[in-house]
Amino acid sequence: MEEAIQKADVLIEALGWIRRFRDKITVIKLGGSVMENPDALRHVLIDIVFMETVGMWPVVVHGGGAAISRAMEAAKIEPRFIHGRRYTDDATLKIVEEVLAGQINEDIAQKIEEIGGRAMNLNFKTTNVLFGEKIQLDSPEGPLDLGNVGHVTRVDRTTIENLCYAGQVPIIPSMAIDEATGQKLNVNADTAANAVAEALGAEKLVFLSDVNGVRTDKNDPSTLVHSLNGEKARAMMTDGRIESGMIPKVEACLQTLDRGVKKIHIIDGRLRHSLLLEIYTNMGVGTEIVH
Ligand SMILES: Nc1ncnc2c1ncn2[C@@H]1O[C@H](COP(=O)(O)OP(=O)(O)O)[C@@H](O)[C@H]1O
Ligand SMILES: CC(=O)N[C@@H](CCC(=O)OP(=O)(O)O)C(=O)O
């Protein structure tokens, strides 16, 4: 009996949060590292179906870096990264489209349906919602050409909101199309998630990664930083404590906070129900990025 009462208490604790987030958009970025772990992915998707069922509007933006690299290796193309972005020639772009906008995008939507939720995979074959342009990175040696790599300049907000309204979870791969040239572009999934959250004026943006958040020592989980502001983040990037895949995430988060997204969290997607704990309890899991 006591156990049953405790369960009811948990539901009541969630009630306030459920009310607060009803009809509000939360953008969830699924990193490739979480998707490499089928059990972790399944639990994350169950959490997302729960969120939708209680009236929140979850929107998924996903990457799939590890799977793309595997497919490239199978095709005998060596993956190459420049400042954290994948060099994307035409052959690589074809693989990115097949793996990211094809297999992974369809797989996530299908798994959500299997759990009993409703999802809509948004890709070049169904409905594309991300538009962008090619980027060039500056370097002391002159501009660096990354091939078919872009950033998002426009998001089809209406299509995404209509799906949410209709009770479907939009699943968005990190690829865009250049409206002027029709060129398809490979976009870093962290920056794509930030662009979607900004365009939708999301209440929350949650990154599900393979670490428990930002750490002062990246190899030591006990050095988790619970709350990270711009000043601290910039200092940690300058002295190298934040590096590699964490740099584009944190940089884009700081920019996005300036543009109206209310709350941003980086949490561990491998921790069971970390998403629900983050949203529906007072427990702070992971790192919150603040002004
Ligand atoms: N200060 C830091 N704290 C935590 N992780 C860090 C830090 N600096 C670099 N990292 C790296 O960032 C990685 C997460 O980013 P990324 O590789 O882009 O994964 P994903 O896109 O799947 O979330 C971690 O696995 C870790 O190796
Ligand atoms: C331009 C660029 O680098 N695009 C990324 C897109 C996928 C991604 O970002 O996936 P994760 O979130 O799993 O890292 C890539 O090709 O790997």
mmCIF file of N, CA and C in Angstrom, residues 186-275:
data_model
loop_
_atom_site.group_PDB
_atom_site.id
_atom_site.type_symbol
_atom_site.label_atom_id
_atom_site.label_comp_id
_atom_site.label_asym_id
_atom_site.label_seq_id
_atom_site.Cartn_x
_atom_site.Cartn_y
_atom_site.Cartn_z
ATOM 1 N N ASN A 186 24.729 19.408 -45.368
ATOM 2 C CA ASN A 186 24.929 18.700 -44.108
ATOM 3 C C ASN A 186 25.131 19.752 -43.010
ATOM 4 N N VAL A 187 24.323 19.674 -41.945
ATOM 5 C CA VAL A 187 24.372 20.684 -40.881
ATOM 6 C C VAL A 187 24.735 20.001 -39.565
ATOM 7 N N ASN A 188 25.610 20.597 -38.781
ATOM 8 C CA ASN A 188 25.907 20.069 -37.447
ATOM 9 C C ASN A 188 24.597 20.012 -36.647
ATOM 10 N N ALA A 189 24.330 18.855 -36.026
ATOM 11 C CA ALA A 189 23.018 18.652 -35.408
ATOM 12 C C ALA A 189 22.781 19.553 -34.189
ATOM 13 N N ASP A 190 23.837 19.929 -33.496
ATOM 14 C CA ASP A 190 23.657 20.843 -32.352
ATOM 15 C C ASP A 190 23.177 22.204 -32.835
ATOM 16 N N THR A 191 23.815 22.708 -33.895
ATOM 17 C CA THR A 191 23.410 24.036 -34.382
ATOM 18 C C THR A 191 22.022 23.959 -35.026
ATOM 19 N N ALA A 192 21.688 22.829 -35.644
ATOM 20 C CA ALA A 192 20.337 22.672 -36.218
ATOM 21 C C ALA A 192 19.287 22.725 -35.098
ATOM 22 N N ALA A 193 19.565 22.045 -33.975
ATOM 23 C CA ALA A 193 18.614 22.039 -32.852
ATOM 24 C C ALA A 193 18.438 23.441 -32.285
ATOM 25 N N ASN A 194 19.545 24.169 -32.191
ATOM 26 C CA ASN A 194 19.446 25.545 -31.695
ATOM 27 C C ASN A 194 18.598 26.400 -32.625
ATOM 28 N N ALA A 195 18.790 26.228 -33.944
ATOM 29 C CA ALA A 195 18.034 27.027 -34.913
ATOM 30 C C ALA A 195 16.541 26.715 -34.816
ATOM 31 N N VAL A 196 16.210 25.439 -34.626
ATOM 32 C CA VAL A 196 14.792 25.060 -34.527
ATOM 33 C C VAL A 196 14.194 25.642 -33.242
ATOM 34 N N ALA A 197 14.926 25.537 -32.132
ATOM 35 C CA ALA A 197 14.416 26.054 -30.854
ATOM 36 C C ALA A 197 14.189 27.567 -30.928
ATOM 37 N N GLU A 198 15.119 28.262 -31.565
ATOM 38 C CA GLU A 198 14.989 29.716 -31.728
ATOM 39 C C GLU A 198 13.772 30.065 -32.565
ATOM 40 N N ALA A 199 13.649 29.385 -33.710
ATOM 41 C CA ALA A 199 12.562 29.705 -34.644
ATOM 42 C C ALA A 199 11.195 29.442 -34.011
ATOM 43 N N LEU A 200 11.111 28.430 -33.158
ATOM 44 C CA LEU A 200 9.818 28.076 -32.556
ATOM 45 C C LEU A 200 9.587 28.819 -31.244
ATOM 46 N N GLY A 201 10.589 29.567 -30.783
ATOM 47 C CA GLY A 201 10.482 30.228 -29.477
ATOM 48 C C GLY A 201 10.248 29.182 -28.394
ATOM 49 N N ALA A 202 11.047 28.107 -28.424
ATOM 50 C CA ALA A 202 10.800 26.963 -27.534
ATOM 51 C C ALA A 202 10.943 27.350 -26.067
ATOM 52 N N GLU A 203 10.145 26.688 -25.251
ATOM 53 C CA GLU A 203 10.212 26.874 -23.807
ATOM 54 C C GLU A 203 11.522 26.292 -23.272
ATOM 55 N N LYS A 204 11.918 25.170 -23.890
ATOM 56 C CA LYS A 204 13.097 24.451 -23.427
ATOM 57 C C LYS A 204 13.822 23.823 -24.597
ATOM 58 N N LEU A 205 15.138 23.707 -24.456
ATOM 59 C CA LEU A 205 15.945 22.966 -25.427
ATOM 60 C C LEU A 205 16.800 21.998 -24.605
ATOM 61 N N VAL A 206 16.677 20.708 -24.904
ATOM 62 C CA VAL A 206 17.413 19.706 -24.118
ATOM 63 C C VAL A 206 18.323 18.903 -25.043
ATOM 64 N N PHE A 207 19.604 18.882 -24.718
ATOM 65 C CA PHE A 207 20.563 18.069 -25.481
ATOM 66 C C PHE A 207 20.770 16.759 -24.739
ATOM 67 N N LEU A 208 20.519 15.641 -25.430
ATOM 68 C CA LEU A 208 20.793 14.342 -24.828
ATOM 69 C C LEU A 208 22.123 13.854 -25.379
ATOM 70 N N SER A 209 23.098 13.768 -24.493
ATOM 71 C CA SER A 209 24.441 13.419 -24.935
ATOM 72 C C SER A 209 24.924 12.158 -24.227
ATOM 73 N N ASP A 210 26.208 11.849 -24.387
ATOM 74 C CA ASP A 210 26.750 10.649 -23.732
ATOM 75 C C ASP A 210 27.625 11.009 -22.545
ATOM 76 N N VAL A 211 27.426 12.211 -22.020
ATOM 77 C CA VAL A 211 28.105 12.632 -20.789
ATOM 78 C C VAL A 211 27.029 13.226 -19.867
ATOM 79 N N ASN A 212 27.328 13.330 -18.566
ATOM 80 C CA ASN A 212 26.297 13.809 -17.647
ATOM 81 C C ASN A 212 26.115 15.330 -17.694
ATOM 82 N N GLY A 213 26.864 16.006 -18.568
ATOM 83 C CA GLY A 213 26.747 17.454 -18.720
ATOM 84 C C GLY A 213 28.134 18.009 -18.980
ATOM 85 N N VAL A 214 28.293 19.324 -18.787
ATOM 86 C CA VAL A 214 29.619 19.914 -18.966
ATOM 87 C C VAL A 214 30.419 19.700 -17.676
ATOM 88 N N ARG A 215 31.640 19.256 -17.840
ATOM 89 C CA ARG A 215 32.496 18.962 -16.671
ATOM 90 C C ARG A 215 33.738 19.845 -16.705
ATOM 91 N N THR A 216 34.291 20.141 -15.535
ATOM 92 C CA THR A 216 35.541 20.913 -15.536
ATOM 93 C C THR A 216 36.700 20.017 -15.958
ATOM 94 N N ASP A 217 36.575 18.701 -15.652
ATOM 95 C CA ASP A 217 37.516 17.724 -16.206
ATOM 96 C C ASP A 217 36.679 16.762 -17.044
ATOM 97 N N LYS A 218 36.867 16.803 -18.356
ATOM 98 C CA LYS A 218 35.904 16.094 -19.214
ATOM 99 C C LYS A 218 35.858 14.584 -18.964
ATOM 100 N N ASN A 219 36.897 14.044 -18.324
ATOM 101 C CA ASN A 219 36.911 12.607 -18.054
ATOM 102 C C ASN A 219 36.378 12.238 -16.670
ATOM 103 N N ASP A 220 35.994 13.229 -15.882
ATOM 104 C CA ASP A 220 35.582 12.943 -14.506
ATOM 105 C C ASP A 220 34.140 13.418 -14.248
ATOM 106 N N PRO A 221 33.177 12.459 -14.220
ATOM 107 C CA PRO A 221 31.763 12.834 -14.050
ATOM 108 C C PRO A 221 31.494 13.620 -12.771
ATOM 109 N N SER A 222 32.347 13.439 -11.751
ATOM 110 C CA SER A 222 32.075 14.130 -10.482
ATOM 111 C C SER A 222 32.371 15.628 -10.585
ATOM 112 N N THR A 223 32.985 16.062 -11.688
ATOM 113 C CA THR A 223 33.287 17.496 -11.832
ATOM 114 C C THR A 223 32.204 18.226 -12.632
ATOM 115 N N LEU A 224 30.986 17.635 -12.650
ATOM 116 C CA LEU A 224 29.856 18.231 -13.384
ATOM 117 C C LEU A 224 29.590 19.678 -12.956
ATOM 118 N N VAL A 225 29.400 20.558 -13.930
ATOM 119 C CA VAL A 225 29.038 21.947 -13.629
ATOM 120 C C VAL A 225 27.513 22.025 -13.733
ATOM 121 N N HIS A 226 26.822 22.319 -12.622
ATOM 122 C CA HIS A 226 25.353 22.289 -12.642
ATOM 123 C C HIS A 226 24.783 23.463 -13.410
ATOM 124 N N SER A 227 25.450 24.610 -13.293
ATOM 125 C CA SER A 227 24.924 25.803 -13.947
ATOM 126 C C SER A 227 26.086 26.550 -14.613
ATOM 127 N N LEU A 228 25.949 26.807 -15.904
ATOM 128 C CA LEU A 228 27.065 27.388 -16.656
ATOM 129 C C LEU A 228 26.609 28.687 -17.318
ATOM 130 N N ASN A 229 27.272 29.798 -16.989
ATOM 131 C CA ASN A 229 26.902 31.041 -17.664
ATOM 132 C C ASN A 229 27.936 31.368 -18.747
ATOM 133 N N GLY A 230 27.663 32.423 -19.525
ATOM 134 C CA GLY A 230 28.500 32.758 -20.670
ATOM 135 C C GLY A 230 29.956 32.987 -20.290
ATOM 136 N N GLU A 231 30.132 33.702 -19.184
ATOM 137 C CA GLU A 231 31.498 34.056 -18.769
ATOM 138 C C GLU A 231 32.312 32.795 -18.447
ATOM 139 N N LYS A 232 31.686 31.917 -17.638
ATOM 140 C CA LYS A 232 32.370 30.682 -17.238
ATOM 141 C C LYS A 232 32.625 29.796 -18.475
ATOM 142 N N ALA A 233 31.621 29.733 -19.364
ATOM 143 C CA ALA A 233 31.750 28.873 -20.555
ATOM 144 C C ALA A 233 32.895 29.358 -21.436
ATOM 145 N N ARG A 234 32.964 30.677 -21.654
ATOM 146 C CA ARG A 234 34.034 31.212 -22.517
ATOM 147 C C ARG A 234 35.408 30.949 -21.905
ATOM 148 N N ALA A 235 35.502 31.104 -20.575
ATOM 149 C CA ALA A 235 36.787 30.831 -19.913
ATOM 150 C C ALA A 235 37.168 29.359 -20.103
ATOM 151 N N MET A 236 36.187 28.469 -19.983
ATOM 152 C CA MET A 236 36.486 27.028 -20.119
ATOM 153 C C MET A 236 36.825 26.642 -21.555
ATOM 154 N N MET A 237 36.299 27.406 -22.531
ATOM 155 C CA MET A 237 36.658 27.119 -23.924
ATOM 156 C C MET A 237 38.065 27.645 -24.209
ATOM 157 N N THR A 238 38.384 28.807 -23.604
ATOM 158 C CA THR A 238 39.707 29.387 -23.839
ATOM 159 C C THR A 238 40.805 28.507 -23.238
ATOM 160 N N ASP A 239 40.570 28.013 -22.009
ATOM 161 C CA ASP A 239 41.654 27.220 -21.398
ATOM 162 C C ASP A 239 41.586 25.734 -21.783
ATOM 163 N N GLY A 240 40.643 25.370 -22.659
ATOM 164 C CA GLY A 240 40.634 24.015 -23.218
ATOM 165 C C GLY A 240 39.887 22.977 -22.396
ATOM 166 N N ARG A 241 39.236 23.407 -21.291
ATOM 167 C CA ARG A 241 38.490 22.408 -20.505
ATOM 168 C C ARG A 241 37.213 21.973 -21.241
ATOM 169 N N ILE A 242 36.641 22.890 -22.023
ATOM 170 C CA ILE A 242 35.557 22.493 -22.938
ATOM 171 C C ILE A 242 36.206 22.345 -24.301
ATOM 172 N N GLU A 243 36.063 21.164 -24.923
ATOM 173 C CA GLU A 243 36.711 20.959 -26.218
ATOM 174 C C GLU A 243 35.837 20.095 -27.128
ATOM 175 N N SER A 244 36.351 19.777 -28.276
ATOM 176 C CA SER A 244 35.728 18.905 -29.299
ATOM 177 C C SER A 244 34.218 19.143 -29.439
ATOM 178 N N GLY A 245 33.432 18.042 -29.377
ATOM 179 C CA GLY A 245 31.985 18.114 -29.638
ATOM 180 C C GLY A 245 31.235 19.049 -28.705
ATOM 181 N N MET A 246 31.822 19.373 -27.554
ATOM 182 C CA MET A 246 31.126 20.234 -26.601
ATOM 183 C C MET A 246 31.184 21.711 -27.030
ATOM 184 N N ILE A 247 32.171 22.070 -27.859
ATOM 185 C CA ILE A 247 32.319 23.486 -28.242
ATOM 186 C C ILE A 247 31.121 23.993 -29.063
ATOM 187 N N PRO A 248 30.775 23.323 -30.198
ATOM 188 C CA PRO A 248 29.623 23.854 -30.951
ATOM 189 C C PRO A 248 28.337 23.849 -30.133
ATOM 190 N N LYS A 249 28.203 22.868 -29.231
ATOM 191 C CA LYS A 249 26.989 22.792 -28.400
ATOM 192 C C LYS A 249 26.892 24.033 -27.516
ATOM 193 N N VAL A 250 27.954 24.293 -26.771
ATOM 194 C CA VAL A 250 27.912 25.387 -25.797
ATOM 195 C C VAL A 250 27.842 26.751 -26.515
ATOM 196 N N GLU A 251 28.615 26.893 -27.596
ATOM 197 C CA GLU A 251 28.584 28.178 -28.326
ATOM 198 C C GLU A 251 27.176 28.469 -28.832
ATOM 199 N N ALA A 252 26.562 27.468 -29.454
ATOM 200 C CA ALA A 252 25.227 27.681 -30.018
ATOM 201 C C ALA A 252 24.209 27.943 -28.912
ATOM 202 N N CYS A 253 24.390 27.303 -27.754
ATOM 203 C CA CYS A 253 23.453 27.512 -26.637
ATOM 204 C C CYS A 253 23.493 28.960 -26.152
ATOM 205 N N LEU A 254 24.687 29.500 -26.041
ATOM 206 C CA LEU A 254 24.810 30.863 -25.533
ATOM 207 C C LEU A 254 24.122 31.833 -26.493
ATOM 208 N N GLN A 255 24.309 31.586 -27.796
ATOM 209 C CA GLN A 255 23.666 32.427 -28.811
ATOM 210 C C GLN A 255 22.149 32.321 -28.726
ATOM 211 N N THR A 256 21.669 31.096 -28.555
ATOM 212 C CA THR A 256 20.229 30.846 -28.553
ATOM 213 C C THR A 256 19.546 31.471 -27.342
ATOM 214 N N LEU A 257 20.232 31.457 -26.179
ATOM 215 C CA LEU A 257 19.652 32.081 -24.988
ATOM 216 C C LEU A 257 19.418 33.567 -25.225
ATOM 217 N N ASP A 258 20.322 34.187 -26.006
ATOM 218 C CA ASP A 258 20.182 35.602 -26.320
ATOM 219 C C ASP A 258 18.971 35.836 -27.227
ATOM 220 N N ARG A 259 18.503 34.771 -27.874
ATOM 221 C CA ARG A 259 17.417 34.943 -28.850
ATOM 222 C C ARG A 259 16.101 34.341 -28.379
ATOM 223 N N GLY A 260 15.906 34.247 -27.088
ATOM 224 C CA GLY A 260 14.560 34.000 -26.585
ATOM 225 C C GLY A 260 14.201 32.616 -26.105
ATOM 226 N N VAL A 261 15.065 31.586 -26.288
ATOM 227 C CA VAL A 261 14.727 30.276 -25.724
ATOM 228 C C VAL A 261 14.941 30.373 -24.216
ATOM 229 N N LYS A 262 13.962 29.872 -23.435
ATOM 230 C CA LYS A 262 14.005 30.176 -22.001
ATOM 231 C C LYS A 262 14.999 29.327 -21.215
ATOM 232 N N LYS A 263 15.050 28.032 -21.523
ATOM 233 C CA LYS A 263 15.920 27.157 -20.709
ATOM 234 C C LYS A 263 16.641 26.162 -21.592
ATOM 235 N N ILE A 264 17.938 25.963 -21.330
ATOM 236 C CA ILE A 264 18.706 24.990 -22.105
ATOM 237 C C ILE A 264 19.442 24.051 -21.152
ATOM 238 N N HIS A 265 19.329 22.747 -21.420
ATOM 239 C CA HIS A 265 19.988 21.754 -20.565
ATOM 240 C C HIS A 265 20.777 20.770 -21.408
ATOM 241 N N ILE A 266 21.926 20.361 -20.884
ATOM 242 C CA ILE A 266 22.681 19.256 -21.492
ATOM 243 C C ILE A 266 22.630 18.120 -20.481
ATOM 244 N N ILE A 267 22.034 16.981 -20.881
ATOM 245 C CA ILE A 267 21.871 15.884 -19.921
ATOM 246 C C ILE A 267 22.338 14.563 -20.531
ATOM 247 N N ASP A 268 22.434 13.551 -19.667
ATOM 248 C CA ASP A 268 22.946 12.248 -20.100
ATOM 249 C C ASP A 268 21.804 11.383 -20.627
ATOM 250 N N GLY A 269 21.804 11.149 -21.923
ATOM 251 C CA GLY A 269 20.735 10.361 -22.536
ATOM 252 C C GLY A 269 20.797 8.900 -22.164
ATOM 253 N N ARG A 270 21.926 8.471 -21.578
ATOM 254 C CA ARG A 270 22.044 7.053 -21.217
ATOM 255 C C ARG A 270 21.460 6.780 -19.835
ATOM 256 N N LEU A 271 21.230 7.845 -19.076
ATOM 257 C CA LEU A 271 20.642 7.684 -17.743
ATOM 258 C C LEU A 271 19.139 7.517 -17.918
ATOM 259 N N ARG A 272 18.596 6.405 -17.413
ATOM 260 C CA ARG A 272 17.189 6.109 -17.657
ATOM 261 C C ARG A 272 16.276 7.231 -17.176
ATOM 262 N N HIS A 273 15.398 7.699 -18.054
ATOM 263 C CA HIS A 273 14.402 8.725 -17.758
ATOM 264 C C HIS A 273 14.996 10.077 -17.374
ATOM 265 N N SER A 274 16.245 10.330 -17.809
ATOM 266 C CA SER A 274 16.837 11.640 -17.485
ATOM 267 C C SER A 274 15.968 12.781 -18.021
ATOM 268 N N LEU A 275 15.324 12.546 -19.160
ATOM 269 C CA LEU A 275 14.494 13.596 -19.758
ATOM 270 C C LEU A 275 13.291 13.917 -18.870
#
